[in-house]
mmCIF file of C-alpha atoms and ligand atoms in Angstrom:
data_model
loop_
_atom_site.group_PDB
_atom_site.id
_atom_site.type_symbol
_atom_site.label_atom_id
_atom_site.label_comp_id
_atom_site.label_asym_id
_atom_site.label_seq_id
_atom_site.Cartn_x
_atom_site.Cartn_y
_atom_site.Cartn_z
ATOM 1 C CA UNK A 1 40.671 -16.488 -26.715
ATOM 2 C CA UNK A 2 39.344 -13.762 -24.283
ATOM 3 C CA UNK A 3 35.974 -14.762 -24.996
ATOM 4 C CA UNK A 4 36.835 -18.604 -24.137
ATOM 5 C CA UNK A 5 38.967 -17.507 -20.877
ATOM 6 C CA UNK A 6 35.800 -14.838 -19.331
ATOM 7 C CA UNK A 7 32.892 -16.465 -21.484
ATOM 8 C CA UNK A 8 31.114 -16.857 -18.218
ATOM 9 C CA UNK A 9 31.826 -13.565 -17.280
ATOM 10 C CA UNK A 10 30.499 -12.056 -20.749
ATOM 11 C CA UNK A 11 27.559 -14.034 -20.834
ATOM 12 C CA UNK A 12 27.031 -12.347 -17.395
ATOM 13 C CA UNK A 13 27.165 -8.886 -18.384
ATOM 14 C CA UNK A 14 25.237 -9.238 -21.590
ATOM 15 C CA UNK A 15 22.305 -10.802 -19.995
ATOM 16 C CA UNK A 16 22.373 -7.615 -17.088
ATOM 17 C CA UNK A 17 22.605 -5.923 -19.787
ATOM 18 C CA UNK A 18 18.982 -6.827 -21.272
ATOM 19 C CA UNK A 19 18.046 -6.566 -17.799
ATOM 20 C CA UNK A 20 18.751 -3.082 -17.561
ATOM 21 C CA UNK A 21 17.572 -2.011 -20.620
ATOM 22 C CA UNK A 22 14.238 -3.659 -20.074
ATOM 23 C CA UNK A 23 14.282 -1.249 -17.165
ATOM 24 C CA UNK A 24 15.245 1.766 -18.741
ATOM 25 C CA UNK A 25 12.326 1.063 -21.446
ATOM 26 C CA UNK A 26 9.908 0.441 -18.704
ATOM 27 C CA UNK A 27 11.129 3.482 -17.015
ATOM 28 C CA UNK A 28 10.341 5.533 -19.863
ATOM 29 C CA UNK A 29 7.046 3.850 -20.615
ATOM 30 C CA UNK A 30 6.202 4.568 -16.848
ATOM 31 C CA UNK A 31 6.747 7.661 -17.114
ATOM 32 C CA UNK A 32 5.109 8.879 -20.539
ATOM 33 C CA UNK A 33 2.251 6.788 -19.674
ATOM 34 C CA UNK A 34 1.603 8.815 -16.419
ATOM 35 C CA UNK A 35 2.557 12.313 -18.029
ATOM 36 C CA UNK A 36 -0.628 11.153 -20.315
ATOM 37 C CA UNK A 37 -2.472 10.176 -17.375
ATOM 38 C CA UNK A 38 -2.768 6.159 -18.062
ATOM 39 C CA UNK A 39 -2.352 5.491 -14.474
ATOM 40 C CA UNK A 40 -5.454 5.004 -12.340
ATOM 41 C CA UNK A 41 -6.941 3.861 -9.153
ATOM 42 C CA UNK A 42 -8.858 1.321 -8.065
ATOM 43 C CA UNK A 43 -10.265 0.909 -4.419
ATOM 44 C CA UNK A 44 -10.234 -2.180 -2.827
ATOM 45 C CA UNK A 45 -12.952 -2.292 0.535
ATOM 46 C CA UNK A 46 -12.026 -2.460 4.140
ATOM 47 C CA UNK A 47 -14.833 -4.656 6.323
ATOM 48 C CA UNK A 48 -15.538 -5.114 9.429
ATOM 49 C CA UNK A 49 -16.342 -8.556 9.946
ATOM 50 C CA UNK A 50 -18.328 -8.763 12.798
ATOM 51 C CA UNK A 51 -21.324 -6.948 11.009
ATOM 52 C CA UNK A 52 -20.449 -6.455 7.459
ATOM 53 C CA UNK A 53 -20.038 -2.771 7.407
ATOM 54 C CA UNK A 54 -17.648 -1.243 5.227
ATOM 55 C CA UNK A 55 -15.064 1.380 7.188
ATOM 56 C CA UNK A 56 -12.685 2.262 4.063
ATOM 57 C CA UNK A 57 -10.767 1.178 1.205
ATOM 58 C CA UNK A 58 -7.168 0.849 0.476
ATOM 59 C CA UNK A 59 -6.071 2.800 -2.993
ATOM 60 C CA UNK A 60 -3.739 0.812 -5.096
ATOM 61 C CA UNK A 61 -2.015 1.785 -8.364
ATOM 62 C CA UNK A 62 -2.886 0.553 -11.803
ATOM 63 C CA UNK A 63 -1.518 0.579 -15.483
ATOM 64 C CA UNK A 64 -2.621 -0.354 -18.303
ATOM 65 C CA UNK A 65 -0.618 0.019 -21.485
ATOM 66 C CA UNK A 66 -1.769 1.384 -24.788
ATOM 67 C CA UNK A 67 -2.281 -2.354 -25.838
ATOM 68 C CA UNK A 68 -4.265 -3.492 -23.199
ATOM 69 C CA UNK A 69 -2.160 -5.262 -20.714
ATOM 70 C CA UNK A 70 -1.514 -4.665 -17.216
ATOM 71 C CA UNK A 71 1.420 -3.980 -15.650
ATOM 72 C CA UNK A 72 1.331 -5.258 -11.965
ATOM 73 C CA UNK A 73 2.469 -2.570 -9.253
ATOM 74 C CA UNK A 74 4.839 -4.954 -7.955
ATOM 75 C CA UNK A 75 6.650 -4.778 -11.283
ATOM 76 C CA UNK A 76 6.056 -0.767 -11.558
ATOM 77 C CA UNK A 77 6.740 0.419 -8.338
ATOM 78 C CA UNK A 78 9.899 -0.355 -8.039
ATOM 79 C CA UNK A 79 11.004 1.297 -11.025
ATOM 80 C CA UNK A 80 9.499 4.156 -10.366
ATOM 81 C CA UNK A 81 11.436 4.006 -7.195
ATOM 82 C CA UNK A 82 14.184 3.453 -8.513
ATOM 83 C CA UNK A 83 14.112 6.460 -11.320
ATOM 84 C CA UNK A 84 12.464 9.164 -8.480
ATOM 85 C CA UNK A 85 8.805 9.047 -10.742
ATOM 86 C CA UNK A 86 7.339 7.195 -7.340
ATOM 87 C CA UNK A 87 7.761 11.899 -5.941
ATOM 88 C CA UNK A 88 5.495 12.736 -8.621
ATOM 89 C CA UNK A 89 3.355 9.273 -8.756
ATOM 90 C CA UNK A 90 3.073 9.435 -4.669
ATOM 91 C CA UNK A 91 1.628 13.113 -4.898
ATOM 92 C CA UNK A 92 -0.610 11.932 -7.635
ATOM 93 C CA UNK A 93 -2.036 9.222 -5.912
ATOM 94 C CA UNK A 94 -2.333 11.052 -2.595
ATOM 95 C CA UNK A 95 -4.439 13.622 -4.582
ATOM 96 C CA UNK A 96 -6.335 11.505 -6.881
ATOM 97 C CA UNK A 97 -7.699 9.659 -3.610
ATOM 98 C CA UNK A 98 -8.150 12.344 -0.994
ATOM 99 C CA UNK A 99 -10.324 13.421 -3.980
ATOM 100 C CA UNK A 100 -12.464 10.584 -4.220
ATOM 101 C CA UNK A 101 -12.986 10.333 -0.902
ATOM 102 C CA UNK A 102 -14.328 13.990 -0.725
ATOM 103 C CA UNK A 103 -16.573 11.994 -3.631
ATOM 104 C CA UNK A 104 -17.792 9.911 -1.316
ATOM 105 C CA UNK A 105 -18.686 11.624 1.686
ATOM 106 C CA UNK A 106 -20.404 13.525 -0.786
ATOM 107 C CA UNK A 107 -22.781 11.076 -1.497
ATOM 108 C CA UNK A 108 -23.046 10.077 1.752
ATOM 109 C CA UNK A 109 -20.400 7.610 2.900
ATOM 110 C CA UNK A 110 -18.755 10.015 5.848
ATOM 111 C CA UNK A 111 -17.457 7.353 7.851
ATOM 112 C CA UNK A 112 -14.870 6.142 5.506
ATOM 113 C CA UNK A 113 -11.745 5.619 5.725
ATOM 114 C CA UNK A 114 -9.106 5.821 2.918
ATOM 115 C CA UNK A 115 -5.911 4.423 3.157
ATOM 116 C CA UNK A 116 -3.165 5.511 1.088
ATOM 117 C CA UNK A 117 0.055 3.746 0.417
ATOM 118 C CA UNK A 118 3.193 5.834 0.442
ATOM 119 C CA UNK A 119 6.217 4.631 -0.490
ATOM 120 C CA UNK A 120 9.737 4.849 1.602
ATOM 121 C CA UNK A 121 11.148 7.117 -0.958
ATOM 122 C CA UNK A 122 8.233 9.622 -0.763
ATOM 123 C CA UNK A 123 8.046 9.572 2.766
ATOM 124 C CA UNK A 124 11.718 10.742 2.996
ATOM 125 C CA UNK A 125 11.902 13.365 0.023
ATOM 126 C CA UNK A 126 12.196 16.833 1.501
ATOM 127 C CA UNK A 127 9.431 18.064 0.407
ATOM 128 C CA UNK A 128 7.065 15.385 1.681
ATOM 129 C CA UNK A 129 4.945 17.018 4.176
ATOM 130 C CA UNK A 130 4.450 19.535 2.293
ATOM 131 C CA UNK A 131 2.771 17.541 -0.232
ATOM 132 C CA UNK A 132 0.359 16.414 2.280
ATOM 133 C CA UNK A 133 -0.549 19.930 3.242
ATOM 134 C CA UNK A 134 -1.132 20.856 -0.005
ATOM 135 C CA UNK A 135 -3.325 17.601 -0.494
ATOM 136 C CA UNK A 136 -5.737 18.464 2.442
ATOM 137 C CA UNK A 137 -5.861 22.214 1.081
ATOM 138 C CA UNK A 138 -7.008 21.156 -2.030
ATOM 139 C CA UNK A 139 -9.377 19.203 -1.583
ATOM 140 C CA UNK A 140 -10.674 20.199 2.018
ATOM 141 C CA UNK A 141 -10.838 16.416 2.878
ATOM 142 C CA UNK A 142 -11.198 16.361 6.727
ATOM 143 C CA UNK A 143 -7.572 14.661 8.035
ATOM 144 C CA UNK A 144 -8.652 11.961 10.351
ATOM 145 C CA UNK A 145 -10.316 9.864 7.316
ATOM 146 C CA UNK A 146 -6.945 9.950 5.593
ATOM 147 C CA UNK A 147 -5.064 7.265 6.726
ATOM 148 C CA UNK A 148 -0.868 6.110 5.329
ATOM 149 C CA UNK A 149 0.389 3.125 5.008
ATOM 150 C CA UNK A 150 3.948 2.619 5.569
ATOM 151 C CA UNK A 151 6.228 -0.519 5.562
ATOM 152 C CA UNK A 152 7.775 -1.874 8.078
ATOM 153 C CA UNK A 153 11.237 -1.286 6.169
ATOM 154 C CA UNK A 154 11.158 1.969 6.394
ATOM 155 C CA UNK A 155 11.304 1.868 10.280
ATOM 156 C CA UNK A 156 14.871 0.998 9.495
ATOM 157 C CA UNK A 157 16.472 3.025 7.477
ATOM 158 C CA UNK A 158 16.077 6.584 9.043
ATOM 159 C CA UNK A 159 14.339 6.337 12.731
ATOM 160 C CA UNK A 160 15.300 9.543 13.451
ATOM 161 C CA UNK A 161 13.566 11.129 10.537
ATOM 162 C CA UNK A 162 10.819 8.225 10.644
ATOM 163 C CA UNK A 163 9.834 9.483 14.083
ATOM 164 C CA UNK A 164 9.499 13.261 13.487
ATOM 165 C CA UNK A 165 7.913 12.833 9.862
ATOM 166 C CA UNK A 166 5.155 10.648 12.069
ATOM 167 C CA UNK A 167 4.592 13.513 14.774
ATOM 168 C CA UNK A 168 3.994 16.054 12.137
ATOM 169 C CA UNK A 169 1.636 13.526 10.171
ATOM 170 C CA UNK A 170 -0.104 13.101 13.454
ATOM 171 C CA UNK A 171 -0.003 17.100 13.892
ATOM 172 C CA UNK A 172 -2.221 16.667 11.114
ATOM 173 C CA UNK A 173 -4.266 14.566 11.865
ATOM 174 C CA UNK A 174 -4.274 11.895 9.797
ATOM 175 C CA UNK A 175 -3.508 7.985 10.908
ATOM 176 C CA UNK A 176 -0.658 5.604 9.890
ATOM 177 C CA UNK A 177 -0.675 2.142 9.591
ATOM 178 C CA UNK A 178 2.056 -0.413 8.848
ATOM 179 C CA UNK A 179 1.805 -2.037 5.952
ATOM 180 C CA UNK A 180 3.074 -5.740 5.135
ATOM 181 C CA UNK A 181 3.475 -5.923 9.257
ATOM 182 C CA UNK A 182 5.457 -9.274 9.960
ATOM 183 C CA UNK A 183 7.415 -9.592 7.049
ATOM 184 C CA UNK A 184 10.186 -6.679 7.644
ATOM 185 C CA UNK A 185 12.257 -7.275 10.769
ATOM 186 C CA UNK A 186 11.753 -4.503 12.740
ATOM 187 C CA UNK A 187 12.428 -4.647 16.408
ATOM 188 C CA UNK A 188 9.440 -4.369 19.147
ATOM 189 C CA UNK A 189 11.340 -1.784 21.099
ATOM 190 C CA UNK A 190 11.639 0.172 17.643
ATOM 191 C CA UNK A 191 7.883 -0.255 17.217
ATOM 192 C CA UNK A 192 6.871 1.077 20.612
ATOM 193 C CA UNK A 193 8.558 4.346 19.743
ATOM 194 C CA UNK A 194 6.918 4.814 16.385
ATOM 195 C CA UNK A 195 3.631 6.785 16.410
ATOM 196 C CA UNK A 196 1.746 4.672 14.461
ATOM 197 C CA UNK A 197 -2.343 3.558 14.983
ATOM 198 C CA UNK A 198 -2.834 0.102 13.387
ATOM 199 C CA UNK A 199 -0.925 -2.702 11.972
ATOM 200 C CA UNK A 200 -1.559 -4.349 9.194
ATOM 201 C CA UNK A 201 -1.067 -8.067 8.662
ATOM 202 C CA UNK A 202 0.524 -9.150 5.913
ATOM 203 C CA UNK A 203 -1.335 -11.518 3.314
ATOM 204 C CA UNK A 204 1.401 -14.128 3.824
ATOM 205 C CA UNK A 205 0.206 -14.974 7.633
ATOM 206 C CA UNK A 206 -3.686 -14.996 6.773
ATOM 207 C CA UNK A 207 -3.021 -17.351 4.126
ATOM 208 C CA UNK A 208 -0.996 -19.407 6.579
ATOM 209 C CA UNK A 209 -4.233 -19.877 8.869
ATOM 210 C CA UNK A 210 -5.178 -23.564 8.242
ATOM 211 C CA UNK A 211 -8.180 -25.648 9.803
ATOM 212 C CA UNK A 212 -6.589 -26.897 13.211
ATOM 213 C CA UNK A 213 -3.548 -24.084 13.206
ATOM 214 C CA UNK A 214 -5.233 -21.573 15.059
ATOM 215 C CA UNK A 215 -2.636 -21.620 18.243
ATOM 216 C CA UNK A 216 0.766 -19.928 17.730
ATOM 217 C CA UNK A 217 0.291 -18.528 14.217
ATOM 218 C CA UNK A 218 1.844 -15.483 13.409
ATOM 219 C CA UNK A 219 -1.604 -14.149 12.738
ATOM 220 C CA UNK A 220 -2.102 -14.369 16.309
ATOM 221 C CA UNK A 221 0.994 -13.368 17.532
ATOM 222 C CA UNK A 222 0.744 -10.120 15.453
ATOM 223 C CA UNK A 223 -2.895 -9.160 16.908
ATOM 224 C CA UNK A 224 -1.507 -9.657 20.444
ATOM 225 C CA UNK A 225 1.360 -7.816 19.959
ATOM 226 C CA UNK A 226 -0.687 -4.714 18.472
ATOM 227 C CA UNK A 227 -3.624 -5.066 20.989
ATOM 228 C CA UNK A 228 -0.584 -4.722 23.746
ATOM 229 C CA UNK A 229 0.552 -1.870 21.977
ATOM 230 C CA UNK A 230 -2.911 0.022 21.863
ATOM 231 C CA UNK A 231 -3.038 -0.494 18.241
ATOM 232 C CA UNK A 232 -5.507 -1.523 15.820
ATOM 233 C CA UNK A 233 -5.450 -4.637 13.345
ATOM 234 C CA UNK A 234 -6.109 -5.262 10.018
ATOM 235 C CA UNK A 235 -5.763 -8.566 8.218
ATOM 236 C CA UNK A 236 -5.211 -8.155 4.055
ATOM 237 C CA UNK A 237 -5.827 -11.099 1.639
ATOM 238 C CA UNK A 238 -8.738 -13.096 3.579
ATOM 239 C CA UNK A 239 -10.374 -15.054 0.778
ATOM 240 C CA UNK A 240 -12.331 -17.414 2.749
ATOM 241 C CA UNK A 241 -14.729 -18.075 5.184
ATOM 242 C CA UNK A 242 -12.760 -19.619 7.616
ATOM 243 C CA UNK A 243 -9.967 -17.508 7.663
ATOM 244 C CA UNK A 244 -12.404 -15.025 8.229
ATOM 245 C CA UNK A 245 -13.581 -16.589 11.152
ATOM 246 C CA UNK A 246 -10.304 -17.740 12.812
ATOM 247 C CA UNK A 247 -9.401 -14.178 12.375
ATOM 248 C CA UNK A 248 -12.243 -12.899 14.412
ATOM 249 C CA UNK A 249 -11.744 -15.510 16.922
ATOM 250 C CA UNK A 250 -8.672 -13.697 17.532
ATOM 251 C CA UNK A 251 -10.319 -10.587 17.929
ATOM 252 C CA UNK A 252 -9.261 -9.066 14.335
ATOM 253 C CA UNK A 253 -12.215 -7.470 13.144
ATOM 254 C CA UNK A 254 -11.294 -5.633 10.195
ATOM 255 C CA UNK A 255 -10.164 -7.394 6.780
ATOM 256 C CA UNK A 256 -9.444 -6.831 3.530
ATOM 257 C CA UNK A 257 -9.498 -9.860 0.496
ATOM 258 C CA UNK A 258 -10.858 -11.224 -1.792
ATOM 259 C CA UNK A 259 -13.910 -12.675 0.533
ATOM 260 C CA UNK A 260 -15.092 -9.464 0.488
ATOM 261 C CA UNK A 261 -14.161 -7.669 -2.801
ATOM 262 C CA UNK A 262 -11.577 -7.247 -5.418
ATOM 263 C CA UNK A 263 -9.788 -3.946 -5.937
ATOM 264 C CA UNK A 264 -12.617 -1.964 -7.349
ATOM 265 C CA UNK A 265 -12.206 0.826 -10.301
ATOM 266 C CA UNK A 266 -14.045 3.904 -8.751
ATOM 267 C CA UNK A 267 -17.635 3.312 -10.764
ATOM 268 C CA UNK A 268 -17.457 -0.201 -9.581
ATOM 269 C CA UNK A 269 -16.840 0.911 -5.938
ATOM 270 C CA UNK A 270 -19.738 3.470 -6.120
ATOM 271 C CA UNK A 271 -22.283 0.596 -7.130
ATOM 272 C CA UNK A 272 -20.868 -1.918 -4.701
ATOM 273 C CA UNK A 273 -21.329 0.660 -2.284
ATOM 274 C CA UNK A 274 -24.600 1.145 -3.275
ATOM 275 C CA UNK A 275 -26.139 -2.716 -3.252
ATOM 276 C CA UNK A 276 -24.467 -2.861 1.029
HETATM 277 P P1 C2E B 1 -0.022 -4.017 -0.746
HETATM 278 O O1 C2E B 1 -0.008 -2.604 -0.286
HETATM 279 O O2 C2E B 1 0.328 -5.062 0.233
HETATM 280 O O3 C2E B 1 -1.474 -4.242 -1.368
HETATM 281 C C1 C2E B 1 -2.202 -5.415 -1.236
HETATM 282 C C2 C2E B 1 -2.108 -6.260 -2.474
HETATM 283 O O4 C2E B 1 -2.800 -7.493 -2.246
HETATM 284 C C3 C2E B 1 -2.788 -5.631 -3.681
HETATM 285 O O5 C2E B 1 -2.033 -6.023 -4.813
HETATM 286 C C4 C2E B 1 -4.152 -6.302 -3.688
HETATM 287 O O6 C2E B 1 -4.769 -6.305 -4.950
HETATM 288 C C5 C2E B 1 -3.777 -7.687 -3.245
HETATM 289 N N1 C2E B 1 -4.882 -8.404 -2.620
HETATM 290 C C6 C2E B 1 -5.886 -7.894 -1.890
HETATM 291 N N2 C2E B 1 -6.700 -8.851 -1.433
HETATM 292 C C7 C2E B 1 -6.204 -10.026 -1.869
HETATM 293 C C8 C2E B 1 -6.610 -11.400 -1.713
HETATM 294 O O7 C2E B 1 -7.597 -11.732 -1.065
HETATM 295 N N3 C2E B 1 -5.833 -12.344 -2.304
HETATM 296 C C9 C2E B 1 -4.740 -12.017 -3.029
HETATM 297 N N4 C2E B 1 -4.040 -13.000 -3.574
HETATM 298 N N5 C2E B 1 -4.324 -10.733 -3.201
HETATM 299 C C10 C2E B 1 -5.047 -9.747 -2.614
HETATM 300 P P2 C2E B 1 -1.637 -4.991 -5.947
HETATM 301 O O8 C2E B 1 -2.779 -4.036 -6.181
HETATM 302 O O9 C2E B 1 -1.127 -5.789 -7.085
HETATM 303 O O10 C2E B 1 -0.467 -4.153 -5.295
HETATM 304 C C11 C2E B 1 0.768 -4.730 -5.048
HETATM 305 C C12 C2E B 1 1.647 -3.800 -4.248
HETATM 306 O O11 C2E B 1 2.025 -2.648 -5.004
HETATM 307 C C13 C2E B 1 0.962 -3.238 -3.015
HETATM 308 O O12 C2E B 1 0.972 -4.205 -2.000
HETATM 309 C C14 C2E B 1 1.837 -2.037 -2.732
HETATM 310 O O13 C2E B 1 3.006 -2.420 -2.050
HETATM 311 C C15 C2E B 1 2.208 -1.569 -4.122
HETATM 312 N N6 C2E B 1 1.324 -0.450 -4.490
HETATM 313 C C16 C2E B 1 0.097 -0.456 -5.063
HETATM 314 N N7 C2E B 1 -0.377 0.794 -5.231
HETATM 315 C C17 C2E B 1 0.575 1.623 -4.736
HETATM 316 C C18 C2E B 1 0.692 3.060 -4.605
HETATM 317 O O14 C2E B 1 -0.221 3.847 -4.950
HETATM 318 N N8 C2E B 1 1.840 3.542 -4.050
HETATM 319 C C19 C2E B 1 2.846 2.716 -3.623
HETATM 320 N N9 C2E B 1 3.945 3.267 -3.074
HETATM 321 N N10 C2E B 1 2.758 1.379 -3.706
HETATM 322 C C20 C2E B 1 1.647 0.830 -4.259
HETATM 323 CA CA1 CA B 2 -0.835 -1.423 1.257
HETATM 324 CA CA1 CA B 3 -0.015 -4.940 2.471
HETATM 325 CA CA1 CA B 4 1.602 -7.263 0.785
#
């Protein structure tokens, strides 16, 4: 009879509660298969597109289970959010790529830039900045080719400790950028107090560039507001030609997509490198 009165109600619960155990396996697969160091990189080139040359790449996450299959970061990340991995995960990736770019300038690509994406909960753990220091340390990579990327989210939940963590990442030298830019709903009088160098537009609004569309797109909009800011632009996701080119007829020079490359494991990066 209870069952027939709340049979909704049960049916509810039960199916959170696959939910959450899903995520509690997931969790624990996470973080086994980065204690056995099953997590990797891959490097995905910035261009500019007004003459080809390459200026960085972004790092991004990968996982691939023991049978093969990938799990996609926007499935992982949030987990490991969620659980507090993303502390030891963050550092990790921080590391992993301030080491590879020592890699490279060491075989001759010293103007490039490696951007780093660090999550909100990173960012605000305590012991943060230290983490950085101790990144640089180790592996002597000069500051100003380091470069974070933030999202615009954060911006909202602590200012007050969004603004000082940015003046002692600046201290350091390295840049910030933020990440996803458009798609969080930060204010503009918020974002002319935040220290930041370049924005970053979000996939979403280069995809929405169309034959014909080029006045009053978002696309736009954003490189206006960031060249009235002083700040630079970067556009993520161009996979064509033509979004290329409305792009630059914006004056956004720098991209990131598919047009140009794929995230790149680091052997594949070194030989694409290598044939520019
Ligand atoms: P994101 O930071 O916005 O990264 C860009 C995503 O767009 C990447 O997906 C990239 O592979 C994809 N992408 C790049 N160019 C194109 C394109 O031309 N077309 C299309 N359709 N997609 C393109 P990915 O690697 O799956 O990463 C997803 C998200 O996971 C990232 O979004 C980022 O938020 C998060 N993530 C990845 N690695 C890390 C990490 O090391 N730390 C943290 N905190 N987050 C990470
Ligand atoms: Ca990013
Ligand atoms: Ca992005
Ligand atoms: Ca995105």
């Amino acid at each position: 009879a209870k069952m027939n009165r709340r049979g909704g109600y049960e049916y509810f619960t039960r199916s959170m509660g696959v939910e959450i155990r899903e995520r509690v396996l997931l969790m624990h697969a996470l973080r086994a298969a980065f204690e056995h160091e099953k997590l990797f990189l891959v490097f995905q080139p910035q261009i500019d597109m007004r003459d080809g040359r390459v200026t960085g790449a972004e790092a991004l996450l990968r996982w691939k289970t023991d049978d093969g299959r990938f799990i996609p970061p926007d499935q992982f990340i949030p987990i490991a959010e969620y659980s507090g991995l993303i502390v030891d995960i963050g550092e990790w990736v921080l590391r992993t790529a301030c080491f590879e770019l020592v890699h490279l300038r060491s075989l001759g690509y010293t103007d490039f830039q490696m951007a780093i994406n660090v999550s909100q909960v990173q960012f605000s753990h305590p012991l943060f900045m230290q983490s950085l220091n101790k990144a640089l340390e180790d592996t002597k990579v000069p500051p100003h080719f380091v470069e974070l990327e933030i999202t615009e989210s954060m911006a909202m939940k602590d200012p007050e400790l969004l603004i000082k963590t940015l003046q002692q990442i600046k201290q350091l030298g390295m840049s910030v950028s933020i990440d996803d830019f458009g798609t969080g709903f930060s204010s503009l009088s918020h974002l002319q107090k935040l220290d930041v160098d370049k924005l970053k537009i979000d996939r979403a609004f280069v995809n929405e560039i169309q034959k014909n569309s080029s006045e009053g797109s978002i696309a736009k909009m954003i490189v206006q507001l960031g060249q009235n800011l002083g700040l630079s632009i970067i556009a993520e996701g161009v996979e064509s030609e033509m979004q290329a080119n409305t792009l630059l007829s914006y004056d956004c020079h720098i991209a990131q997509g598919y047009l140009y490359s794929k995230p790149l494991t680091r052997d594949d990066l070194h030989a694409w490198l290598a044939t520019r």
